[in-house]
CSV table of C-alpha atoms in Angstrom, one decimal:
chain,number,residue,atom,x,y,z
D,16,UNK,CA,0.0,0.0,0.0
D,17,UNK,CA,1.3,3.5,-0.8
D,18,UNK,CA,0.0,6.5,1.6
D,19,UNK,CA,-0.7,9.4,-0.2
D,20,UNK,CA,1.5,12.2,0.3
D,21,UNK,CA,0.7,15.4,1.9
D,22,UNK,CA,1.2,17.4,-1.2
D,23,UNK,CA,-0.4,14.9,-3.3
D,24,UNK,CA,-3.2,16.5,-6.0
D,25,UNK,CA,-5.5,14.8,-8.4
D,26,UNK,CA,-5.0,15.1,-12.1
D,27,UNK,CA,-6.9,17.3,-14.5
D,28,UNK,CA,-8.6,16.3,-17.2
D,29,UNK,CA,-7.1,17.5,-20.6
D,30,UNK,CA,-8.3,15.3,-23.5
D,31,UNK,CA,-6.4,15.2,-26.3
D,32,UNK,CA,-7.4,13.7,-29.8
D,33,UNK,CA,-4.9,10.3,-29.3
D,34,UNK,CA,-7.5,8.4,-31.4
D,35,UNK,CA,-6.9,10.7,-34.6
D,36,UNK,CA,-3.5,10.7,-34.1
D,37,UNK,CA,-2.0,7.2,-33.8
D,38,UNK,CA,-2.0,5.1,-36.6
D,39,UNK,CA,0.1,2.7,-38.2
D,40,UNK,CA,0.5,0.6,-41.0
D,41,UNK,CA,1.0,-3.6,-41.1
D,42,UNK,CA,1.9,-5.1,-44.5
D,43,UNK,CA,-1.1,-3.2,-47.0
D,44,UNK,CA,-3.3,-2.8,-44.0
D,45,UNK,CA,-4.0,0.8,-41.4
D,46,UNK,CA,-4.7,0.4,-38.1
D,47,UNK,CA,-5.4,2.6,-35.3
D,48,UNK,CA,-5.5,3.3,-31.5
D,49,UNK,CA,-8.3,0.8,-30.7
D,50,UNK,CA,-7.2,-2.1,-33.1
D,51,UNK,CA,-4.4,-1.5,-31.1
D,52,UNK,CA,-5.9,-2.0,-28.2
D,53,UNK,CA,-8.3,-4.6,-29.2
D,54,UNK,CA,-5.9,-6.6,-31.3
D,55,UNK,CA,-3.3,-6.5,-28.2
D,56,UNK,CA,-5.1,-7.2,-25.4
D,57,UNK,CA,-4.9,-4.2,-23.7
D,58,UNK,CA,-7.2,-3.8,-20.5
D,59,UNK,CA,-6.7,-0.3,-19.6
D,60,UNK,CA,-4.4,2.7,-20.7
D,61,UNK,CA,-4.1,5.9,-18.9
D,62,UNK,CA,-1.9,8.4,-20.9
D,63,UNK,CA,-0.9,11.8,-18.7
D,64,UNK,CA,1.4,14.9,-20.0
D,65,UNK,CA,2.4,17.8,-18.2
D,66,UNK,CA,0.3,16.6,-14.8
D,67,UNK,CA,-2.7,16.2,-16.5
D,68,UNK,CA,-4.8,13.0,-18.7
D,69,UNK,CA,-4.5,13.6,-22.1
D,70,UNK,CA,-6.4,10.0,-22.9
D,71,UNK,CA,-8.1,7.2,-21.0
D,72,UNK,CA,-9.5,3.8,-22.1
D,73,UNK,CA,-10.3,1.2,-20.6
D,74,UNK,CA,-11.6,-2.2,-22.4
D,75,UNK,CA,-13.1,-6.0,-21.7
D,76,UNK,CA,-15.3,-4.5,-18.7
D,77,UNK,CA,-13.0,-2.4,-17.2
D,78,UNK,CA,-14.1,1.1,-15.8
D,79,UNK,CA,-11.3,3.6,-14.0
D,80,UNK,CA,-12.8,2.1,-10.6
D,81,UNK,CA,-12.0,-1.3,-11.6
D,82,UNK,CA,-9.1,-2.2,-8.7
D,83,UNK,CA,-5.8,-3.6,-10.7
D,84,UNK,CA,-3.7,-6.1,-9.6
D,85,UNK,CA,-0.3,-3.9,-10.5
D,86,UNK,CA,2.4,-6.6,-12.1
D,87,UNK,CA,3.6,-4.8,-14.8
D,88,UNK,CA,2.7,-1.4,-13.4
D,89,UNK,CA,5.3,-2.1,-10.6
D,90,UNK,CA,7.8,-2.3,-12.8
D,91,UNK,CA,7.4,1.0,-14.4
D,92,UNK,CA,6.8,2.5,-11.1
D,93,UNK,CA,10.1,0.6,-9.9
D,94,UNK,CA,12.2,1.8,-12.7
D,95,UNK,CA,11.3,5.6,-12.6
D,96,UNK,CA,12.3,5.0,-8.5
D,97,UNK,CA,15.3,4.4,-9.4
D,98,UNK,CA,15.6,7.9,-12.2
D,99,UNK,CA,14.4,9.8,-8.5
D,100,UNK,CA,17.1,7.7,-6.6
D,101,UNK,CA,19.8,8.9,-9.3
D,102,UNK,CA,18.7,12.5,-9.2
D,103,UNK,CA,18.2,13.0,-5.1
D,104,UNK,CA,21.7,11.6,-4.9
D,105,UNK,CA,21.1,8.1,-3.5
D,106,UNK,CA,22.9,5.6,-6.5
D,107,UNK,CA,25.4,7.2,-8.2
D,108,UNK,CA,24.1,6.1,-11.7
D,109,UNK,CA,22.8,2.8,-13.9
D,110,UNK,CA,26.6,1.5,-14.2
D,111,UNK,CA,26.0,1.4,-10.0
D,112,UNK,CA,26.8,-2.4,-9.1
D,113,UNK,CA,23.9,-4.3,-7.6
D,114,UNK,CA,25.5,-5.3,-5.0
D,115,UNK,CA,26.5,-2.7,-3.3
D,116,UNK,CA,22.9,-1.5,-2.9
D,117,UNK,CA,21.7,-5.4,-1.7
D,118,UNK,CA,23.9,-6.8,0.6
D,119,UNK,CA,21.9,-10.2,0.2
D,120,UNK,CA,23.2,-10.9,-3.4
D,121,UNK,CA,26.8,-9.8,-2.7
D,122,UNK,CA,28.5,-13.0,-3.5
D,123,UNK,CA,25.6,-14.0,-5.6
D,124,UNK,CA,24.9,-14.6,-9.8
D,125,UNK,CA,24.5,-10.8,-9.3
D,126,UNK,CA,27.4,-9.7,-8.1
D,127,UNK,CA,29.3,-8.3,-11.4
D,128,UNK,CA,25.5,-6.7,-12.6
D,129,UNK,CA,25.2,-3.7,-12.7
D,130,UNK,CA,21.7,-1.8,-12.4
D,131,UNK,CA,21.4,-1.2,-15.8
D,132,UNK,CA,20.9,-4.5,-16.2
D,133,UNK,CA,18.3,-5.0,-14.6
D,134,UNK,CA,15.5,-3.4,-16.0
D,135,UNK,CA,16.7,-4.5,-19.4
D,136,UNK,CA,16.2,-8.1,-17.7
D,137,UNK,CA,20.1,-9.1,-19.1
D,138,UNK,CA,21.5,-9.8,-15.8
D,139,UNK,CA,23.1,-13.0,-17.1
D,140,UNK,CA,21.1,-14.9,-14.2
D,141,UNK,CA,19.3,-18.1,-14.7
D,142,UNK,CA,15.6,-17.8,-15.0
D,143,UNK,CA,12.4,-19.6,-15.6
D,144,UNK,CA,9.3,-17.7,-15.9
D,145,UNK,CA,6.9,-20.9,-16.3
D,146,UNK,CA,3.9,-19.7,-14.4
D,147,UNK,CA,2.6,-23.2,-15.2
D,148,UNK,CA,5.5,-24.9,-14.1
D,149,UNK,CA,5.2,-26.0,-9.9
D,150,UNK,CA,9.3,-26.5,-10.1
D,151,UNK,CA,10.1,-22.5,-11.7
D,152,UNK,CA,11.9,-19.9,-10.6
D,153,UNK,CA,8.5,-17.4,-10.7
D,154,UNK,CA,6.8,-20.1,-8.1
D,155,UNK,CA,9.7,-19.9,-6.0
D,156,UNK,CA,9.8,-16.5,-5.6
D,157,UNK,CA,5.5,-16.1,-5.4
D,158,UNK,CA,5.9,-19.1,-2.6
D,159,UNK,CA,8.9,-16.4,-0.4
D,160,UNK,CA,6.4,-13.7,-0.6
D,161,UNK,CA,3.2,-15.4,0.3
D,162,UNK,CA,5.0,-16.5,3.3
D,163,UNK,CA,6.3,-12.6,3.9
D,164,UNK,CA,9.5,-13.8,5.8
D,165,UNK,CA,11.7,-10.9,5.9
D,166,UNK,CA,14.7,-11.4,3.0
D,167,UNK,CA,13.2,-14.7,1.6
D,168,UNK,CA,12.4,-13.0,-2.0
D,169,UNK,CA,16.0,-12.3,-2.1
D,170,UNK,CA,17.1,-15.5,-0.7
D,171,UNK,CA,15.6,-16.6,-4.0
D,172,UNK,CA,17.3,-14.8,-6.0
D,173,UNK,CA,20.6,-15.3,-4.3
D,174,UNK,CA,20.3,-19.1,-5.0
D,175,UNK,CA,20.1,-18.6,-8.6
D,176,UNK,CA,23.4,-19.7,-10.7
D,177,UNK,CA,24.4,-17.2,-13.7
D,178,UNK,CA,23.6,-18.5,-16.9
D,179,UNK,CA,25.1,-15.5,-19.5
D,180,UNK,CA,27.4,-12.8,-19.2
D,181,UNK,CA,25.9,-9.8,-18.0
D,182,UNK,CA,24.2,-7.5,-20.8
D,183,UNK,CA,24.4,-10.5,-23.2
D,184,UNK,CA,21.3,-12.1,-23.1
D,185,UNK,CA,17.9,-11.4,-22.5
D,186,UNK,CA,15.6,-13.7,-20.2
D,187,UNK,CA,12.0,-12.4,-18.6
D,188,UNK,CA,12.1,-12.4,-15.3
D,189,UNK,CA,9.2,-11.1,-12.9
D,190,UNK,CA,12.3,-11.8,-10.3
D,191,UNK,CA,14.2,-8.3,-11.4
D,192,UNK,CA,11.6,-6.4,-10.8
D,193,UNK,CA,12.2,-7.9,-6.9
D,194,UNK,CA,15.8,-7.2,-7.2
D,195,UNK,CA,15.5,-3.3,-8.4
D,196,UNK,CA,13.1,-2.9,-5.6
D,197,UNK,CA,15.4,-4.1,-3.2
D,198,UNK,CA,18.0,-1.9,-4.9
D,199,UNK,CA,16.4,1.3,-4.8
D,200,UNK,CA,15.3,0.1,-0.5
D,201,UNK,CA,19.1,-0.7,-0.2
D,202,UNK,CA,20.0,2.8,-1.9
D,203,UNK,CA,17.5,5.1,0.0
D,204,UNK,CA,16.9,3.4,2.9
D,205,UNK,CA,13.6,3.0,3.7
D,206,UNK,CA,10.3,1.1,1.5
D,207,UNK,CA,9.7,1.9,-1.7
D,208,UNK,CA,6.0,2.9,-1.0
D,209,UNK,CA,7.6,5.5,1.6
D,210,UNK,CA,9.7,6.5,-1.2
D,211,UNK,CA,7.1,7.3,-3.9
D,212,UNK,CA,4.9,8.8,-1.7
């Protein structure tokens, strides 16, 4: 849960005319903003410039009160953390070795990774996403934070063995997102919902 800060304000309302402007072409074929949408599955997009929403959609039943389970949101949210961490001083850059901001993988597949890395999902380490799979590395790490033991999440990923040289290869992994997390709580000392707010 985030608190809202005291200086927090809602955003205006400034709708642009997205629609008429997107549009893109696919072999002989134009599409637009909604075959977009339609044709990639997306549930809900919330576009904001300049502090206020420029264009809002939402699609297969979803309204803007519909409550979201983040996943992917997180990861944006995480990433542009770390851009605030970088500019209030807190990690000296992207080239900033993991490590040094999460004591827990010093010594660890992460150790020579820098942040950059990270969000690009090229750490090098070993990864299976296979949400299917009971034995993957995405049911170890939902199984260490149902149980909500401190450090467990990055126990998991401390275990993991390297499996490319760093900024070689790229593998999904829901894990990184965990790890960048922990960097920018490492870096700034305190949770990253007391950060963003």
């Amino acid at each position: 849960m985030v608190l809202a800060s005291d200086t927090s304000r809602d955003l205006v309302a400034a709708p642009g005319d997205l629609p008429g402007m997107v549009s893109y072409q696919i072999d002989d074929e134009i599409h637009h903003l909604y075959d977009f949408l339609s044709l990639d599955i997306v549930t809900g997009m919330i576009l904001v410039k300049d502090g206020a929403v420029v264009f809002e959609s939402y699609q297969r039943g979803n309204t803007a009160d519909t409550r979201w389970m983040s996943m992917s949101e997180a990861k944006s949210i995480t990433l542009t953390l770390v851009g605030a961490a970088i500019m209030d001083g807190h990690i000296g850059g992207l080239d900033d070795p993991v490590a040094d901001h999460v004591l827990a993988l010093a010594g660890s597949a992460y150790d020579r990774v820098s942040i950059r890395g990270i969000p690009l999902m090229a750490s090098g380490v070993e990864w299976n996403e296979t949400y299917t799979d009971a034995t993957s590395n995405r049911r170890n790490l939902l199984l260490a934070q149902i149980k909500q033991r401190p450090r467990a999440a990055m126990a998991v990923m401390a275990a993991l063995p390297r499996a490319h040289a760093p900024g070689t290869h790229h593998t999904y992994s829901t894990g990184e997102t965990q790890v960048l997390g922990e960097v920018i709580h490492g870096a700034v000392g305190r949770p990253l919902s007391r950060y963003l707010a």
